[in-house]
Every structure is written in C-alpha cells, then in structure tokens.
Amino acid sequence: MTEAGFVEDVPDVQGPVLGPEARATADRIVAKYPDGRSALLPLLYLVQSEAGWVPRQGMREVAEILGLRTAEVEAVATFYTMVKLHPCGRYVLSVCTNPSCSLLGGRRLFDRAKELLGDASDHGVTDDGVFTLEEEECMAACDKAPVVSVNYLYYDRVGESDLEAMIAAIRAGDVPEAARGGVPGDLKAVSRTLAGIGSLRDSGAVPASPPIADDAANATGAADG
Amino acid sequence: MSGQPVTLTIDGKRLTVPAGTLIIRAAEELGIEIPRFCDHPLLAPVAACRQCYVAIEGQPKLVTSCSTPVADGMAVQTQFTNDDVRDAQSSVLEFLLINHPLDCPVCDRGGECPLQDQALAFGPGESRYVEAKRTYRKPLPLSPLVYLDRERCVLCQRCTRFCDQISGERFIDVLDRGAAEQIGIAAGEEFDSPFSGNTIQICPVGALTASTYRFEARPFDVRSGESVCSHCASGCNVTVQLRRGRVVRNLARDNLDVNDAWLCDKGRFAFSQWDRDDRLTTPLLRVPGLEPVSFEEALSAIAKWASGGPVGFLAGGRLTDEDAFALSKMARVAFGTNHLDHRPAGGGDTPVGVEAAQAAGMPVTYADVESAKAIVVIGLDAEQELPILHLRIRKAARRGAKVFVVHARRTRLHDVAEHVLCRAGEEAQVLAGLWGAPEDSAPGRMAAALREAASDAVVLAGPRLGDSAGAVAWAAAVAAEGEAKFALLCRRAGDRGALRAGVHPSLLPGGRRVDADDRRAHVEVAWGTLLPPSPGLDAAGILRAAADRRLDTLFVIGCDPLRDFPDAALARRALENVEHTVVVDVAAHGMDAFADAMLPAAAPIEQDAHLTDWEGRPQRLHAVRPAPGLARPGWQIFQALAEAAGADLGFDSLASLRGEMARLLPGTDGESSPAAPPGRPEPVIGEADADVTLFSYPLLVDEGRMSNGADVLKRALERPAFVEIHPVDARRLGLTEGATARIRTDAGEVALPVVVTEGVARGSAFVPYNQPGLAANTLLSGRLISGARLEPAETVVAEAGAGASRAASGPEAVG
Amino acid sequence: MAEFEPIVTARWGGPPVVSLDAYAKSGGFQGLRRALAMEPTAVIDEVKASGLRGRGGAGFPTGVKWSFVPQDTGKPVYVVANFDESEPGTFNNRELIERDPFQFLEGLMICAYAVQCHTAFAYCRGEFVWPATIVERAVAELYAGGYLGGRVLDSDFALDIVVHRGAGAYICGEETALLESLEGRRGQPRLRPPFPAVEGLYASPTVINNVETLSFVPHILERGASWFASIGTEKSTGSKVFSVSGKVERPGNYEAPMGTTARELIVERAGGVLDGASVKAWTPGGSSTPLLTADHLDTPMDFDSVAAAGSLLGTGAVIVLDDTDCVVEAVGRFTQFYAHESCGKCTNCREGTWWSSRVLRRIEGGLGREQDLDLLHDIGRHMLFRSFCALADGAVSPIHSSLKYFRDEYEEHVRLGGCPFKAPAPEHMATRPEPPLEPEPVPEPGAGVGSRRVRLEEVLE
C-alpha cells in the first residue's frame, strides 16, 4: 500500500479547471455574499460549468479561492447530489420514483430508462457521452406525475413511449422543449445557471447589486420557450 | 457562562453547579457516568451520537445531556433511574453496532474502548441486525502516523471537531451523507498537522489508530507511568507506556492548567530516544580509548582534572529541576566558578534583569493566555516552538482575544492573528514605534488592543528574541507601558528550571544576581560558603575560552555543542582544543569522539524529578522504569562529583535536595522588569555586503537528538531543508521557486532549494535550524541571525533534501 | 365555504404573472406600500393578529417568529425564504413561484421590512432550475423598478435580495440545515438553542419562512388581519394550498380554507380516486406525516383536527393510494427516500433509516420474517423523538402508521414470501434471492468520491 493508495483511482483532471475568465467570475460570485464561504456551492457549480463535472482539481481550486482546506470543500461537495463527482453525460436524465410518481408509473419508467440507457444509470455515462441516468427523489411536481427531468428541466406525465422518443431526440441533437423553462442546455450550461450567472440578461434589467449578470455567458441553461 | 449557582437533582441527588453547566458534566460531579461518544469537555457539543440521553421530569422527550444545560429545580433521571433512558441508550448502542465489525480481538482499542465498555455496560447484548454490514476498504492511511478504519467509526466527529476547533488544521472532514457518511481526507493530501495524534487519543472507538502502535500491545500488557513531556517547555502531562521495558506509546494526560488534553505529535510519537542504542550505561574513561570504569574511578579522575585549573559548564536545556539545581550549586561550591550556562549562546541582548524576573514565580500562565483579551507574540513561531502554547493562543482567539504576531515569518496563527512581518532583527523597531503607529496599521491596531485590554493583555517574547538587538528590552517595556503581563518564553523542557536554578553565569538560584551583594549573600548564607562575586562566561564565552585553551576542563552536560550552538565551527574548535572534556548525558550521540570521561545519566522517564514549564510551573516526573546499568540521575552524579572534589553539596537525598530548593526557589528577591525603558533602538544592519538577513530556528520535527528513532514521525512531518525568501528579494536575487540557492555567510556556505513566499519578511531569508540537508549553525556566528549573500547555485547540491523525506518512502507495512 | 375566494392562487386563472408590470396591474404591492407606511413593529403585530401559521410543516405562528428577532445586537438581521420544497408529495411552492413570483417576493420584502432586514436570501431548491430562474428574473425586475436596492419605493428602507440555489439535499428544508447550506457547509442541522431568531445566518438574527407563508403576507397587510383570521378555523386561520397527488383523477394544487375535509379535497377538487377505485391510504401532509385511511377522509384539514386524527397537517400534501396499491412497497420507497436524505449526523437517523429501509426491502422482496414487523416498529420507536431533527420522526411516520393500519398487508407479504399485489413480481422489486448475510460492499471511497454515493444507492435501492 502506498501512503496515498486510497486515492489512486479517484477521477481527476490535470491543470486548472477555472481559467482567468472563470476566476474573475468566481470573484464576483464570492462578492455576492456577506461571507465568501457562502459561495462554495455556486463555485462548485462554476467548476461544473467548466468541466462538465466536479473533479478534485476543481475542489482544490475552490478551496484556494475561499481559503479552505480541500477536505472542507470535498465535505460539502459529497453532501449534495447535484454536484457531479464523476464525469457525466451532457444530459442528466432524472426519473422520479417516489410514490407520487411511482403510483402512476414512475418506477416502470425508470426501469425502462435503465433498459434504454444501460450503463448510464448509477452515475455512469452512455458510450456516446450523451446521458447520465439518475433515479430521482420527489421533484415537487407530483401533479404532473410521472415526472422526468433533463438537466433539471421538467417533462410532465411522461409515458414509456414519450421517454423513448425523448431519448432518441436528444441523441439526435434535437432536445425537446421542457414543459416549463424551454429547451434544456447541456449540463455545463445549466451549471452556469446554477452558479447564479448568466440567467438575467434577457430580462433587460441591470440589477443594482446582488444578482450577477455575466456578459460573457450564454444567458441561461434554459432558453426561454 | 454566567456562573450563577443552579440547584438541581440527578437521580434524586441534589447538587448545585454554575448556570450553563451541561447535565453530563453535572452528573460527573455526582459520580454518575452517563455513556457518551461525541461529547468531549473541550469540544463544543454536537449531540450527534445520541448516546447520553437523560430524562427531565416534565419534559415529554428525552434530551441529550451533553448539549442541555442545567436549570434551577430541574429533576434529571439517568439510565440508573429511568427505564426509558436505559432503553434509548441501549438502542443507540444497537444502532452503532449494526455496522460495526465487532473485531475487538484484533482491534488496537480492545480493552480500552469506550464503545466496547459501554456496549457491555449499557448495550442490548444481542443484535437483531441480519442484513449485510457496511464495509469499507481499510485501513486508510491519513498520514504515515494516523490510520483510519471507517468500519469501526461511530461518526462522533470528535476528530474533525478537534481539527476545526482546536488545531485549526482542517485536513480531515466528514464526507458524504446518510449511511455513507464517513471521515475522510482530500485525495492526494495528508493529515499534515503536528497535532494529528490527538485525534487518535480522543477517538472513542478503534477507528483512528497510530501506525506506531498498531498491533504492538494491549492495555493489559503495558506498564504505564505518569510523566511530563521533555520535548519542549510546554509542560504537557503525559502517560508513558512500556512493554517489556521499552516505550511503546505516549498519551496525553488531562491537565486543564497546562495542556488541556492535548499533546503535539512530537511529544506523542518521538518516544524512542530513551531506548536508543548508544545509551550510556556505565562511566567511561579515556585510557586512551574510552573504557568502562566505576563511578568512583571516573569521578576521582575528573575531580583531579577539574581542580587543576579553570572549568566551564555547558548545560543543555533538558535537565530536570533537581539536576539543574545540583549543577548550579556544584559549579559554584565545588569548583568556585560562575562559568556555566544553559542557554545555547548566552542571552544575546537579553537584559539580565528580565531573565531574573522570569526566574521567580509565574509571570504568565496558560490561564492568563486563555483569558487574555489581547495577546502579542513577538519572535515566536508558536506552533513549531511551543505547540501547546500555540493551541492555547488559538483557544483564546476563539474566545475573542485579539492576537498579534511580530515575527519575520508568518506562523500558523495566521488565521486567528494579525501578523506584523518584520525583518529579522528589527523587532525592536516595530515595538519602539508601536504607540505612535497609525491607527489603521497593524502596529496601530496592536497598540489599541493592548491599551484596551490593559492588564488583560499578555505580551510573549520568544526564546530567541534575545538575538535581536534591543528586542527583549522593548518587549518588556511595551508590556510594562500597557500594564500587560509579560513572559520571556523558553523553548526547551529544562530551560526554565535551569534559569531558576541559576545555571547561568550571572544568576544564582531564584534569579538572584551574582553581582548583587545582598542577593548573593542570601545564597551564600544558605549554602554556607562564599560564592564568586562576578558574572562568569556565558556559553559563547565558555566555548571561546575552551577553543583558546583558557579552560582546562569543559563539562558538556546533556547537550551537543556541535548541533546546539549557533556557531558550529567554534563549538568544534572548543571540543578539539580543550584539555579535558567531561560528558554527562543519557546517550553518547557522537560526543564519545571528544570525551575524556562520560558519565551515564538517567533519562527523564527514569527519574523522580520535576520539570518547570515556560510558565514557571514545576511538574512532577515519576520514574516509569529503572535507569539502565549504572546510569543515575544527574543530581546524584553532581553530588558525588562535588564530593570527589572535596566539597559537600549538603544534600544526600532527594528529600534534602528538594528541601533546599524549596528554600531558595522561587527567589522572592528576584528582580522585576528593567526600570528604564530602553533607548530608541538602532536598526540592525547586516554585514555591509549582505543581500538579506538570514534567520533560523528549529522546527518542531527535525534532526534533533530528541527525535532519534522517530522515523515515522519524521516521514509524516519532517521537511528537508529549504531557504524561504520573499518574492521581491527572489526577483532581485534572480531566484525562483524550486531553484537552488547558494547561501554564503561569514561562517560558511550551503546550497538549498528555494521557497518563494510572502510569508517571510522582505529582506529576510529563513532556513530551518536542523533539518535533513542542513545544520544551520554552520552558517551562524553565535546568533540565530546573520547577514547572508544569496545567489542561484550553478548545480543542485545533492545533500539538500537528502535524509528522511516523507515523500521518499511509504509507511511500514501493516495488516 | 362555497364563496371562498382563493387568496394566494387568485392569479392562477390566467397566464403566469411573471412580469412586474403585470403584477402591479393586477393589484400587486398594495400590501408592501401599506407596510412601508407602518412602523415595523405594527407590521409584525398585524401578522401576529392574523393568526398566520407557517405553511412549511411545523405550523409555528409567523408573526410570533418575527417578533423574536432582537433589534439591539449590533449585527445585521437576515431573512431567508425557504424555497427548498422537497417533502414528497408537496408542490405548492413551486407552482406559487411559477405562476406568481412577485406575490412571494412582496411577502419577503414585507417580512424584511418588519424585522428591519437589509439583505434577504431566497434559498431555492437546486433542482428548481426554472423556478429559481423565475425568481432571479423577478428580483432583477424589482431592482430595475426601484423596489429593491438603497431606497425601496423611495422610502428610507434599503433591501437587497440574493437568490441562492441549493444542490440536492432534502434536509436543507430544515431551517438550521438550510442556514448551514447557505453558509457553504454541509446541510446538517444545528443544535438549538441558539435559535435562528437570535443566532442564525452568520450568527446573526435570522427569520426563515416558507414560500407559501410569505405569499400570504401581502394579502394580510392589504386586507387586514381580521379578514384573514375570519377564514379557516380559529387556530388554523386562512387558507392553504393543498397538493393532491397519487391515485386521483386530477392531481394538483387546490387552495381551500383551513379545515376543509380531505374528502372534499380528494373527491370534489381532485376528481376522486383514479378509475373509480377507492382510497386505501393517504397522507395529510406529505410522506413525513402518518398515513391515514378511508375512515379518516372526513378529517378537517387544519393543524388541530389532523393531529386529533393521529397525524399531522405537515405541508398539506395529500398523497392517495388506492386499494390496488401495495402499502409495503410505498412505505419501503418512502423509507428509501429518508435513508437517502438522512444527513448522517446522528446515530438514530443514520442507522435507523438505513436499517428499516433494508428490512422493508427484504419484506417486499419476499424474504420477510414474522419478527421483522416488531423489529420495524422497534427501530421506528428508537428513531422517533430520539434523533437530532425531525427528519427521522418523518421517516417513522409511514412505518408506524402502516404497521398500525395495514399490519395484515405486511403479514401477507411474510406469509406469501412476496408481494400480494404483484403477480408475478416485477423486476424492480427484488425477488432475486438475496442472502441477507452476503457482504455487500458499500460506500467505498477507494474508488473515488463519486462512487460513495453510487454504492449507497445500490444498497438502498
């Protein structure tokens, strides 16, 4: 056993995840809060928007920005399910199997998705890099059960054939419009939205202080429908 | 905590405790032990393990006694009087054990495990869990020293809370969540904290184990003795554990006045120095080779040499109080000399009056530090030099104390203290300008904090501040001006005891000045003889005298001049030139090349003695094991040597020695701080052609002989030698991070890898004193500060970075 | 009752009111204007007098909560809106935001004014990518319209609102866990005291309110406390947006006065049970509230009546199971949820949810033993009121209530060695032989951080 043996197979990337521009964005995110540490999750999302997931290198960079130890960042990163700790498909397909959905077919839908996407479940990625499949907890849209989301934009009352069509369309590059919020962007784009950047430009408003508008960014992971 | 008395009953027994007391603590006062895992009296409550449930009459839900304060009239029921409580506690144990491997027979904790003990006492006896258990890969090395077995972990978070609240070294944390929650460390990082071992000791299960103790022993086949750590002047209370006579483990003993419950990793893991192969077990005499002889033979030979002409005594900083006192008296009474010193190079620019004041009483205590509202630390890297004081300063900061550090190098207090990085040697300038400093500058804020805190302020001057011109005097003056308490700190475990005993060319026991007739007379009366009235040579003076053959006999007592004295060349000349060298020590450690006689001393763990910590607090050591062979406590050797020289030290037992010490220590007539504030200090200019001011001090884990054999500790925490310089200087001198710099001083030259950091003052360069690849005293001329020239080295020098590097090798194979 | 006029869902008839203009034109900001003309303490008194109780589950009187905030600490006061809606079966916050975000923000602003807070936060559930974007845009419009910033509506009151997104953790709906999360930490609940009102966000006085609660506030200020108090029951004033889901014809949010019966919600509002089947079990307030049965359908849906019936109003989320649904399977899935969402901090919840989830899976999968029923009950007993926060109490609700009302169904599973509602057993519920003692290597960081969660889910699945 080597001293660091336990980390040998942890996925990671080389070199900085956050370039100069992203670093500048990070500074503005930090400035949003009375205490910079509050920016930890937004910064992890920022890393995810650059890398498509959150490699250890990204955690180290966030730690450095916030003056924390990497373990402190990892402690937070591993707590939350939307921080993707493994390489991810461009589209995270989530199927709710909580009873409100399962009573109306959510469980069957998830099983079908597993058949269709194979290895993409359990945070795997389909061979073409398009999908990661997740069994989701209640998404607070039980009135539209069973609910499926693609990068967290929701599709209502999805049947098995709807699901098959959705998957095929996304594979073909023609992502269907969600029930609300437009066409989901890929995970990087949605992660920008999650980081709190780039979602406000199209309102035409220039906020006085807290929200950040990011000119460099594509407005939102979710284009308006 | 308001402290108003509150009266309550626990299991029907009435007691009164201060308001704010937690129920679990109140119960302890009645001798009622409520089982617990996450609770630790020195950590903030977290109420995570839920083991310590009690019932409060009138409240529908059980409460966790570790997080619930007492209230007036409260009636508490514990597991001894309430079935519901017993049921709850039993269920928690069942929960904790469902995923526990139950591997007590092969677990290091077996036999001293709170989980095991409490499961037996309060657990359900049998588990109803039939599902598969959670399993993890194990053990997971967090560092070469600390191994984690997550299957045994009960997630009490004591370890992570220690790192968060006490050491501030948050290398480990709680990862993931739910049933997968686990303690972990970031990938590719190590638990690189000099306090890591504390997490092992406070782990209430066998989840964290010491690599040095894994599978070594069982609680029932070790012998334990109470002692005091002799690594530094922090004064940590320890339990030393031996198996078959060899030390296998050191544990911290709780003492809230001193070390709380903590111990640094050096104190914990550097325990094999007393079992080293070159222990002296019999007197040796050169005839011409060193041959074993009887004490009688050796002592009479030494007495003959020493009676013939001038002698000098170099004592290390690691003698026990009793040994130091006996030495001080022997030098004066038997050999009529004041040429003795425990300080590596004399006091530098330390006013003897300041030292005298420190020799009497306890000017500052840990408790003073803890309750201080402002703390100013000058010339000290507390984490590296006095680690437990470092923790106490952090504790004070956590309670709201304003902390300032005046030092040439950023310290690990940086997250809780404002640093004034000043060029080494220019501390006095900072202090002299303090009261007039602009309000929005760091010195200005320091001045304001001192003024505001007044007598609730503490000024701590580091042990090497004397090497900086005028600095100690100014530190004392600043303290006096602000009514702050003032301490001149010492680093080594025996330093304060030696100062108090008068192992010092200018001071007699109790800080009485040799050249003050009335004070000397006090000692003369006590000792019944006249004493030499003028100050003797300090360490540097003794070495110079020996080198110049002005001394006949040099006594080297518990020290290694070649390593300890900040002028290696002088030390070597002294040892080579002096007629007779007499070594009194625990082990030979290379001095056999120079010694004409060697006398075997007992190690601290083999003595009934005392060590006085930096506060001035003498603490008792017990003989944990007998000394090997003919080795004996230093005081006995000095007493016998005096006798051989025809003098009578007046004590023939420990009791009579202590009786005399009690009469003379602490001196009631020691001096207070210097009367007049020192004049405005002149800036210290290094040698005219110096590029930078080089400064050095020993890091906690280094090549010092006290760490002999502590290879795993070194692998974990020892860094190879380096030179640190500020980016501005680096640019000026053409040096870059990782490059090799050639460093030249008047004393010598060396090549070292460069670390460029803003954590060192501009114009200064730091080299550690005693790391693999560098003995810094080869660069020094009697002080820990020197002018130096730096330039890029043509070639990488091989020896820099050689030696034990933790990057170089893996831990010992386990399991 | 028939004349009840919707309050917070009043604007739901038409398209979503997501522009400032549209909101103002439809009568918005009257409450805020009125509040700004009042003393802050008078605003608190008004809300107190209305009897409004928190809609997030605990039902604490909102005005009282606000009045706990000390104004003399020298620290800033914070208000945090809890939009981390995640209680299974609950979806009214999401729709309130999607359809009428300014109503909520107006309530948040009034609350901020009342407690003299100058920086408020909207903590949005991470998965609510779109709803949170709506909030962000609305906030931006408020800034542009002079409703936020240095001078709110030209008054001396200054207010900033920061929109913060979570990242997937049910526990962050618990208010102290939410604060931890907002501070950039693991969402694990804090010890109380100190209570958030005294030491909350950044150790400063903090008010945390649910979106639905805040949505009522503008109306109370606009129309008066007594108007609000006249609706609903004496101790549960006003109306509530009930989320009805599961086996009903028209799942959805239905605003009704407090005290409306479950039967009315399920049968009249949601169109009755799907395909004409009959109600077997239902939750009154999400999966964390004890299941009730067809016998309880006439229970008035207010805090006290539901409690009297042996359950809790919770979030007012009614999940309906019909007589073809397997209670054991549903409870198993609920329990899997709690095991997945347990934060791990305290022993009872961490181990109890894990253990009971596995026992339930074993029973549903056909490997149940007779003694497992008592064991399950006992595990629940050891979690209930003995855990750090209410998550475990919630986890026990479906277990204990199902054992109480549907013990025969469990016994049937044990007797048959499988689920009586499935023939043959579907693939997803394991009927594959699963020797209980076969080691199942679980969270193994050895293979990397990410795999920890994967493995846990494997086991809990």
Coordinates of N, CA and C in Angstrom, one line a residue, chain B residues 687 690 692 694 742-750 767 776-781 785-790:
Chain B
E687 N 25.8 42.6 7.7 CA 27.2 42.9 7.2 C 27.0 43.7 5.9
A690 N 25.8 42.3 2.8 CA 24.8 41.2 2.8 C 23.6 41.5 1.9
V692 N 20.6 39.7 2.3 CA 19.5 39.5 3.2 C 19.9 39.2 4.6
L694 N 19.7 36.6 7.3 CA 19.3 35.2 7.4 C 18.9 35.0 8.8
R742 N 22.6 29.4 -3.5 CA 23.8 29.2 -2.7 C 23.8 30.3 -1.7
I743 N 23.9 29.9 -0.4 CA 23.9 30.9 0.7 C 25.3 31.0 1.3
R744 N 25.8 32.2 1.4 CA 27.1 32.4 2.0 C 27.0 33.3 3.1
T745 N 27.6 33.0 4.2 CA 27.7 33.9 5.4 C 29.2 33.9 5.7
D746 N 29.5 34.7 6.7 CA 30.9 34.7 7.2 C 31.3 33.4 7.8
A747 N 30.3 32.6 8.2 CA 30.7 31.3 8.8 C 30.8 30.1 7.8
G748 N 30.0 30.2 6.8 CA 30.0 29.0 5.9 C 29.1 29.2 4.7
E749 N 29.0 28.2 3.9 CA 28.1 28.3 2.8 C 27.4 26.9 2.5
V750 N 26.2 27.1 1.9 CA 25.4 25.9 1.7 C 24.5 26.2 0.5
V767 N 16.1 29.9 7.1 CA 16.4 28.5 7.0 C 16.1 27.8 8.3
A776 N 22.1 24.4 10.4 CA 22.2 25.8 10.1 C 23.3 26.5 10.9
N777 N 23.7 25.9 12.0 CA 24.7 26.5 12.8 C 26.1 26.6 12.0
T778 N 26.2 25.9 10.9 CA 27.4 26.0 10.1 C 27.4 27.4 9.4
L779 N 26.2 28.0 9.4 CA 26.1 29.3 8.7 C 26.2 30.5 9.7
L780 N 26.2 30.2 11.0 CA 25.9 31.2 12.0 C 27.2 31.5 12.8
S781 N 27.2 32.7 13.4 CA 28.4 33.1 14.1 C 28.0 33.5 15.6
I785 N 20.7 35.0 13.9 CA 20.5 36.0 12.8 C 21.9 36.3 12.2
S786 N 22.0 36.4 10.9 CA 23.3 36.7 10.3 C 23.0 37.3 8.9
G787 N 23.9 38.2 8.5 CA 23.9 38.7 7.2 C 24.2 37.5 6.2
A788 N 23.7 37.5 5.1 CA 24.0 36.4 4.1 C 23.9 37.0 2.7
R789 N 24.6 36.3 1.9 CA 24.5 36.6 0.4 C 23.9 35.4 -0.3
L790 N 23.0 35.6 -1.2 CA 22.3 34.5 -1.9 C 22.5 34.7 -3.3

